[in-house]
mmCIF file of N, CA, C and O in Angstrom:
data_model
loop_
_atom_site.group_PDB
_atom_site.id
_atom_site.type_symbol
_atom_site.label_atom_id
_atom_site.label_comp_id
_atom_site.label_asym_id
_atom_site.label_seq_id
_atom_site.Cartn_x
_atom_site.Cartn_y
_atom_site.Cartn_z
ATOM 1 N N UNK A 277 -6.910 -4.535 4.911
ATOM 2 C CA UNK A 277 -5.624 -4.965 5.414
ATOM 3 C C UNK A 277 -5.515 -4.449 6.842
ATOM 4 O O UNK A 277 -5.734 -3.273 7.088
ATOM 5 N N UNK A 278 -5.169 -5.322 7.785
ATOM 6 C CA UNK A 278 -5.049 -4.951 9.195
ATOM 7 C C UNK A 278 -3.592 -5.080 9.621
ATOM 8 O O UNK A 278 -2.979 -6.134 9.413
ATOM 9 N N UNK A 279 -3.042 -3.996 10.187
ATOM 10 C CA UNK A 279 -1.653 -3.981 10.641
ATOM 11 C C UNK A 279 -1.592 -3.343 12.025
ATOM 12 O O UNK A 279 -2.582 -2.818 12.528
ATOM 13 N N UNK A 280 -0.404 -3.371 12.624
ATOM 14 C CA UNK A 280 -0.200 -2.824 13.955
ATOM 15 C C UNK A 280 0.692 -1.583 13.889
ATOM 16 O O UNK A 280 1.727 -1.606 13.217
ATOM 17 N N UNK A 281 0.278 -0.532 14.600
ATOM 18 C CA UNK A 281 1.077 0.694 14.647
ATOM 19 C C UNK A 281 2.448 0.406 15.234
ATOM 20 O O UNK A 281 2.602 -0.447 16.104
ATOM 21 N N UNK A 282 3.444 1.124 14.722
ATOM 22 C CA UNK A 282 4.838 1.030 15.177
ATOM 23 C C UNK A 282 5.511 -0.302 14.838
ATOM 24 O O UNK A 282 6.595 -0.586 15.329
ATOM 25 N N UNK A 283 4.876 -1.120 14.003
ATOM 26 C CA UNK A 283 5.478 -2.382 13.547
ATOM 27 C C UNK A 283 5.681 -2.304 12.037
ATOM 28 O O UNK A 283 4.828 -1.787 11.315
ATOM 29 N N UNK A 284 6.804 -2.836 11.541
ATOM 30 C CA UNK A 284 7.072 -2.782 10.100
ATOM 31 C C UNK A 284 5.996 -3.494 9.277
ATOM 32 O O UNK A 284 5.498 -4.552 9.662
ATOM 33 N N UNK A 285 5.644 -2.885 8.154
ATOM 34 C CA UNK A 285 4.694 -3.454 7.200
ATOM 35 C C UNK A 285 5.442 -3.654 5.886
ATOM 36 O O UNK A 285 6.186 -2.781 5.449
ATOM 37 N N UNK A 286 5.230 -4.811 5.273
ATOM 38 C CA UNK A 286 5.877 -5.107 3.993
ATOM 39 C C UNK A 286 4.811 -5.572 3.016
ATOM 40 O O UNK A 286 4.115 -6.552 3.282
ATOM 41 N N UNK A 287 4.668 -4.853 1.908
ATOM 42 C CA UNK A 287 3.715 -5.211 0.863
ATOM 43 C C UNK A 287 4.517 -5.566 -0.378
ATOM 44 O O UNK A 287 5.309 -4.757 -0.871
ATOM 45 N N UNK A 288 4.306 -6.781 -0.867
ATOM 46 C CA UNK A 288 5.015 -7.263 -2.060
ATOM 47 C C UNK A 288 3.999 -7.395 -3.192
ATOM 48 O O UNK A 288 3.027 -8.142 -3.073
ATOM 49 N N UNK A 289 4.222 -6.667 -4.270
ATOM 50 C CA UNK A 289 3.306 -6.672 -5.402
ATOM 51 C C UNK A 289 3.518 -7.923 -6.259
ATOM 52 O O UNK A 289 4.649 -8.286 -6.564
ATOM 53 N N UNK A 290 2.425 -8.552 -6.639
ATOM 54 C CA UNK A 290 2.469 -9.668 -7.573
ATOM 55 C C UNK A 290 2.354 -9.081 -8.980
ATOM 56 O O UNK A 290 1.256 -8.888 -9.501
ATOM 57 N N UNK A 291 3.488 -8.772 -9.566
ATOM 58 C CA UNK A 291 3.508 -8.090 -10.859
ATOM 59 C C UNK A 291 3.026 -8.957 -12.012
ATOM 60 O O UNK A 291 2.780 -8.445 -13.109
ATOM 61 N N UNK A 292 2.833 -10.250 -11.793
ATOM 62 C CA UNK A 292 2.260 -11.097 -12.839
ATOM 63 C C UNK A 292 0.751 -10.864 -12.941
ATOM 64 O O UNK A 292 0.148 -11.208 -13.943
ATOM 65 N N UNK A 293 0.150 -10.257 -11.907
ATOM 66 C CA UNK A 293 -1.302 -10.030 -11.889
ATOM 67 C C UNK A 293 -1.687 -8.561 -11.984
ATOM 68 O O UNK A 293 -2.826 -8.257 -12.318
ATOM 69 N N UNK A 294 -0.769 -7.661 -11.680
ATOM 70 C CA UNK A 294 -1.096 -6.238 -11.668
ATOM 71 C C UNK A 294 -0.762 -5.594 -13.009
ATOM 72 O O UNK A 294 0.337 -5.751 -13.511
ATOM 73 N N UNK A 295 -1.707 -4.844 -13.540
ATOM 74 C CA UNK A 295 -1.535 -4.182 -14.831
ATOM 75 C C UNK A 295 -1.821 -2.689 -14.677
ATOM 76 O O UNK A 295 -2.616 -2.282 -13.828
ATOM 77 N N UNK A 296 -1.212 -1.861 -15.496
ATOM 78 C CA UNK A 296 -1.518 -0.437 -15.565
ATOM 79 C C UNK A 296 -1.446 0.265 -14.224
ATOM 80 O O UNK A 296 -0.505 0.088 -13.455
ATOM 81 N N UNK A 297 -2.482 1.067 -13.934
ATOM 82 C CA UNK A 297 -2.473 1.863 -12.705
ATOM 83 C C UNK A 297 -2.535 1.002 -11.450
ATOM 84 O O UNK A 297 -2.214 1.475 -10.361
ATOM 85 N N UNK A 298 -2.917 -0.259 -11.578
ATOM 86 C CA UNK A 298 -2.959 -1.145 -10.412
ATOM 87 C C UNK A 298 -1.559 -1.504 -9.907
ATOM 88 O O UNK A 298 -1.418 -2.136 -8.877
ATOM 89 N N UNK A 299 -0.532 -1.080 -10.647
ATOM 90 C CA UNK A 299 0.843 -1.257 -10.176
ATOM 91 C C UNK A 299 1.245 -0.122 -9.236
ATOM 92 O O UNK A 299 2.382 -0.068 -8.794
ATOM 93 N N UNK A 300 0.312 0.766 -8.923
ATOM 94 C CA UNK A 300 0.600 1.857 -7.990
ATOM 95 C C UNK A 300 -0.251 1.688 -6.735
ATOM 96 O O UNK A 300 -1.313 1.074 -6.761
ATOM 97 N N UNK A 301 0.237 2.256 -5.654
ATOM 98 C CA UNK A 301 -0.479 2.242 -4.383
ATOM 99 C C UNK A 301 -0.343 3.616 -3.750
ATOM 100 O O UNK A 301 0.769 4.125 -3.603
ATOM 101 N N UNK A 302 -1.476 4.206 -3.404
ATOM 102 C CA UNK A 302 -1.495 5.538 -2.813
ATOM 103 C C UNK A 302 -2.278 5.476 -1.503
ATOM 104 O O UNK A 302 -3.415 5.003 -1.473
ATOM 105 N N UNK A 303 -1.634 5.941 -0.420
ATOM 106 C CA UNK A 303 -2.303 6.081 0.877
ATOM 107 C C UNK A 303 -2.077 7.532 1.294
ATOM 108 O O UNK A 303 -1.103 7.857 1.985
ATOM 109 N N UNK A 304 -2.947 8.435 0.855
ATOM 110 C CA UNK A 304 -2.712 9.876 1.043
ATOM 111 C C UNK A 304 -2.472 10.284 2.490
ATOM 112 O O UNK A 304 -1.561 11.073 2.764
ATOM 113 N N UNK A 305 -3.266 9.780 3.416
ATOM 114 C CA UNK A 305 -3.150 10.199 4.814
ATOM 115 C C UNK A 305 -1.827 9.795 5.463
ATOM 116 O O UNK A 305 -1.442 10.355 6.483
ATOM 117 N N UNK A 306 -1.154 8.820 4.859
ATOM 118 C CA UNK A 306 0.141 8.386 5.384
ATOM 119 C C UNK A 306 1.296 8.893 4.527
ATOM 120 O O UNK A 306 2.456 8.581 4.777
ATOM 121 N N UNK A 307 0.975 9.654 3.479
ATOM 122 C CA UNK A 307 2.011 10.209 2.611
ATOM 123 C C UNK A 307 2.704 9.164 1.753
ATOM 124 O O UNK A 307 3.856 9.355 1.350
ATOM 125 N N UNK A 308 1.990 8.078 1.423
ATOM 126 C CA UNK A 308 2.594 6.992 0.649
ATOM 127 C C UNK A 308 2.088 7.039 -0.789
ATOM 128 O O UNK A 308 0.884 7.070 -1.033
ATOM 129 N N UNK A 309 3.029 7.078 -1.719
ATOM 130 C CA UNK A 309 2.758 6.938 -3.147
ATOM 131 C C UNK A 309 3.827 6.017 -3.700
ATOM 132 O O UNK A 309 5.007 6.353 -3.658
ATOM 133 N N UNK A 310 3.432 4.870 -4.196
ATOM 134 C CA UNK A 310 4.399 3.856 -4.638
ATOM 135 C C UNK A 310 4.000 3.329 -5.998
ATOM 136 O O UNK A 310 2.818 3.072 -6.246
ATOM 137 N N UNK A 311 4.979 3.202 -6.893
ATOM 138 C CA UNK A 311 4.769 2.527 -8.165
ATOM 139 C C UNK A 311 5.640 1.280 -8.151
ATOM 140 O O UNK A 311 6.851 1.368 -8.002
ATOM 141 N N UNK A 312 5.010 0.135 -8.254
ATOM 142 C CA UNK A 312 5.725 -1.142 -8.240
ATOM 143 C C UNK A 312 6.195 -1.497 -9.646
ATOM 144 O O UNK A 312 5.458 -1.335 -10.616
ATOM 145 N N UNK A 313 7.427 -1.963 -9.756
ATOM 146 C CA UNK A 313 7.931 -2.489 -11.018
ATOM 147 C C UNK A 313 8.926 -3.609 -10.723
ATOM 148 O O UNK A 313 9.146 -3.942 -9.556
ATOM 149 N N UNK A 314 9.497 -4.177 -11.767
ATOM 150 C CA UNK A 314 10.406 -5.323 -11.599
ATOM 151 C C UNK A 314 11.583 -5.002 -10.680
ATOM 152 O O UNK A 314 12.064 -5.855 -9.948
ATOM 153 N N UNK A 315 12.063 -3.767 -10.730
ATOM 154 C CA UNK A 315 13.202 -3.367 -9.907
ATOM 155 C C UNK A 315 12.806 -2.969 -8.489
ATOM 156 O O UNK A 315 13.670 -2.862 -7.617
ATOM 157 N N UNK A 316 11.531 -2.721 -8.279
ATOM 158 C CA UNK A 316 11.063 -2.241 -6.987
ATOM 159 C C UNK A 316 9.659 -2.795 -6.689
ATOM 160 O O UNK A 316 8.685 -2.048 -6.705
ATOM 161 N N UNK A 317 9.536 -4.108 -6.404
ATOM 162 C CA UNK A 317 8.218 -4.706 -6.193
ATOM 163 C C UNK A 317 7.739 -4.672 -4.743
ATOM 164 O O UNK A 317 6.676 -5.205 -4.440
ATOM 165 N N UNK A 318 8.508 -4.039 -3.844
ATOM 166 C CA UNK A 318 8.197 -4.112 -2.414
ATOM 167 C C UNK A 318 8.081 -2.727 -1.791
ATOM 168 O O UNK A 318 8.917 -1.856 -2.028
ATOM 169 N N UNK A 319 7.042 -2.555 -0.991
ATOM 170 C CA UNK A 319 6.863 -1.336 -0.199
ATOM 171 C C UNK A 319 7.006 -1.711 1.269
ATOM 172 O O UNK A 319 6.343 -2.632 1.739
ATOM 173 N N UNK A 320 7.880 -1.016 1.970
ATOM 174 C CA UNK A 320 8.054 -1.223 3.398
ATOM 175 C C UNK A 320 7.884 0.106 4.112
ATOM 176 O O UNK A 320 8.419 1.122 3.677
ATOM 177 N N UNK A 321 7.112 0.102 5.200
ATOM 178 C CA UNK A 321 6.922 1.308 5.990
ATOM 179 C C UNK A 321 6.496 0.922 7.402
ATOM 180 O O UNK A 321 6.130 -0.218 7.659
ATOM 181 N N UNK A 322 6.564 1.892 8.308
ATOM 182 C CA UNK A 322 6.129 1.689 9.684
ATOM 183 C C UNK A 322 5.031 2.714 9.964
ATOM 184 O O UNK A 322 5.305 3.916 10.019
ATOM 185 N N UNK A 323 3.782 2.254 10.105
ATOM 186 C CA UNK A 323 2.710 3.198 10.410
ATOM 187 C C UNK A 323 2.879 3.732 11.834
ATOM 188 O O UNK A 323 3.084 2.965 12.767
ATOM 189 N N UNK A 324 2.816 5.048 11.978
ATOM 190 C CA UNK A 324 3.067 5.661 13.284
ATOM 191 C C UNK A 324 1.789 6.099 13.986
ATOM 192 O O UNK A 324 1.832 6.481 15.145
ATOM 193 N N UNK A 325 0.661 6.072 13.281
ATOM 194 C CA UNK A 325 -0.591 6.443 13.939
ATOM 195 C C UNK A 325 -1.672 5.415 13.642
ATOM 196 O O UNK A 325 -1.636 4.757 12.597
ATOM 197 N N UNK A 326 -2.597 5.275 14.581
ATOM 198 C CA UNK A 326 -3.686 4.319 14.414
ATOM 199 C C UNK A 326 -4.837 4.972 13.669
ATOM 200 O O UNK A 326 -4.942 6.197 13.604
ATOM 201 N N UNK A 327 -5.677 4.136 13.095
ATOM 202 C CA UNK A 327 -6.855 4.644 12.409
ATOM 203 C C UNK A 327 -7.175 3.819 11.175
ATOM 204 O O UNK A 327 -6.548 2.794 10.904
ATOM 205 N N UNK A 328 -8.163 4.284 10.456
ATOM 206 C CA UNK A 328 -8.607 3.651 9.217
ATOM 207 C C UNK A 328 -8.204 4.561 8.063
ATOM 208 O O UNK A 328 -8.586 5.734 8.032
ATOM 209 N N UNK A 329 -7.429 4.026 7.133
ATOM 210 C CA UNK A 329 -6.885 4.813 6.031
ATOM 211 C C UNK A 329 -7.285 4.181 4.703
ATOM 212 O O UNK A 329 -7.091 2.986 4.497
ATOM 213 N N UNK A 330 -7.807 4.997 3.821
ATOM 214 C CA UNK A 330 -8.183 4.508 2.490
ATOM 215 C C UNK A 330 -6.945 4.452 1.602
ATOM 216 O O UNK A 330 -6.079 5.309 1.687
ATOM 217 N N UNK A 331 -6.887 3.411 0.763
ATOM 218 C CA UNK A 331 -5.831 3.340 -0.236
ATOM 219 C C UNK A 331 -6.455 3.029 -1.579
ATOM 220 O O UNK A 331 -7.596 2.569 -1.672
ATOM 221 N N UNK A 332 -5.704 3.318 -2.636
ATOM 222 C CA UNK A 332 -6.184 3.058 -3.986
ATOM 223 C C UNK A 332 -5.007 2.994 -4.935
ATOM 224 O O UNK A 332 -3.865 3.243 -4.550
ATOM 225 N N UNK A 333 -5.322 2.697 -6.194
ATOM 226 C CA UNK A 333 -4.321 2.841 -7.244
ATOM 227 C C UNK A 333 -4.207 4.330 -7.546
ATOM 228 O O UNK A 333 -4.963 5.142 -7.003
ATOM 229 N N UNK A 334 -3.330 4.717 -8.417
ATOM 230 C CA UNK A 334 -3.115 6.139 -8.711
ATOM 231 C C UNK A 334 -4.320 6.805 -9.356
ATOM 232 O O UNK A 334 -4.482 8.019 -9.262
ATOM 233 N N UNK A 335 -5.198 6.032 -9.983
ATOM 234 C CA UNK A 335 -6.382 6.604 -10.624
ATOM 235 C C UNK A 335 -7.630 6.491 -9.743
ATOM 236 O O UNK A 335 -8.717 6.904 -10.145
ATOM 237 N N UNK A 336 -7.486 5.900 -8.559
ATOM 238 C CA UNK A 336 -8.621 5.768 -7.649
ATOM 239 C C UNK A 336 -9.601 4.676 -8.024
ATOM 240 O O UNK A 336 -10.715 4.642 -7.505
ATOM 241 N N UNK A 337 -9.204 3.770 -8.910
ATOM 242 C CA UNK A 337 -10.113 2.714 -9.362
ATOM 243 C C UNK A 337 -10.120 1.532 -8.398
ATOM 244 O O UNK A 337 -11.170 1.093 -7.951
ATOM 245 N N UNK A 338 -8.956 0.993 -8.102
ATOM 246 C CA UNK A 338 -8.860 -0.098 -7.134
ATOM 247 C C UNK A 338 -8.741 0.504 -5.749
ATOM 248 O O UNK A 338 -7.872 1.337 -5.505
ATOM 249 N N UNK A 339 -9.634 0.126 -4.843
ATOM 250 C CA UNK A 339 -9.675 0.763 -3.525
ATOM 251 C C UNK A 339 -9.673 -0.269 -2.407
ATOM 252 O O UNK A 339 -10.053 -1.419 -2.605
ATOM 253 N N UNK A 340 -9.263 0.201 -1.233
ATOM 254 C CA UNK A 340 -9.293 -0.651 -0.055
ATOM 255 C C UNK A 340 -9.077 0.160 1.200
ATOM 256 O O UNK A 340 -8.958 1.387 1.143
ATOM 257 N N UNK A 341 -9.025 -0.542 2.327
ATOM 258 C CA UNK A 341 -8.860 0.087 3.637
ATOM 259 C C UNK A 341 -7.654 -0.534 4.335
ATOM 260 O O UNK A 341 -7.510 -1.756 4.360
ATOM 261 N N UNK A 342 -6.836 0.322 4.915
ATOM 262 C CA UNK A 342 -5.736 -0.106 5.770
ATOM 263 C C UNK A 342 -6.149 0.259 7.191
ATOM 264 O O UNK A 342 -6.364 1.435 7.497
ATOM 265 N N UNK A 343 -6.299 -0.752 8.052
ATOM 266 C CA UNK A 343 -6.671 -0.531 9.447
ATOM 267 C C UNK A 343 -5.431 -0.678 10.291
ATOM 268 O O UNK A 343 -4.832 -1.757 10.351
ATOM 269 N N UNK A 344 -5.003 0.408 10.927
ATOM 270 C CA UNK A 344 -3.820 0.401 11.770
ATOM 271 C C UNK A 344 -4.297 0.410 13.219
ATOM 272 O O UNK A 344 -4.960 1.354 13.654
ATOM 273 N N UNK A 345 -3.976 -0.654 13.931
ATOM 274 C CA UNK A 345 -4.415 -0.781 15.327
ATOM 275 C C UNK A 345 -3.306 -0.486 16.291
ATOM 276 O O UNK A 345 -2.169 -0.655 16.002
#
């Protein structure tokens, strides 16, 4: 996922496809820990620093990279 520093980021979980721990998103270096559910399917934040940040589900099974430019 590629985003721009100092610009709002909005991640909307597709809860029809996400099961179990995949309903969570953790980006440790940015201090983000989110559990998506029917009442809260959206994560919004503004990245303040550039770099490459690893993200995963709460169990570390589903992984990816957030590139903040």
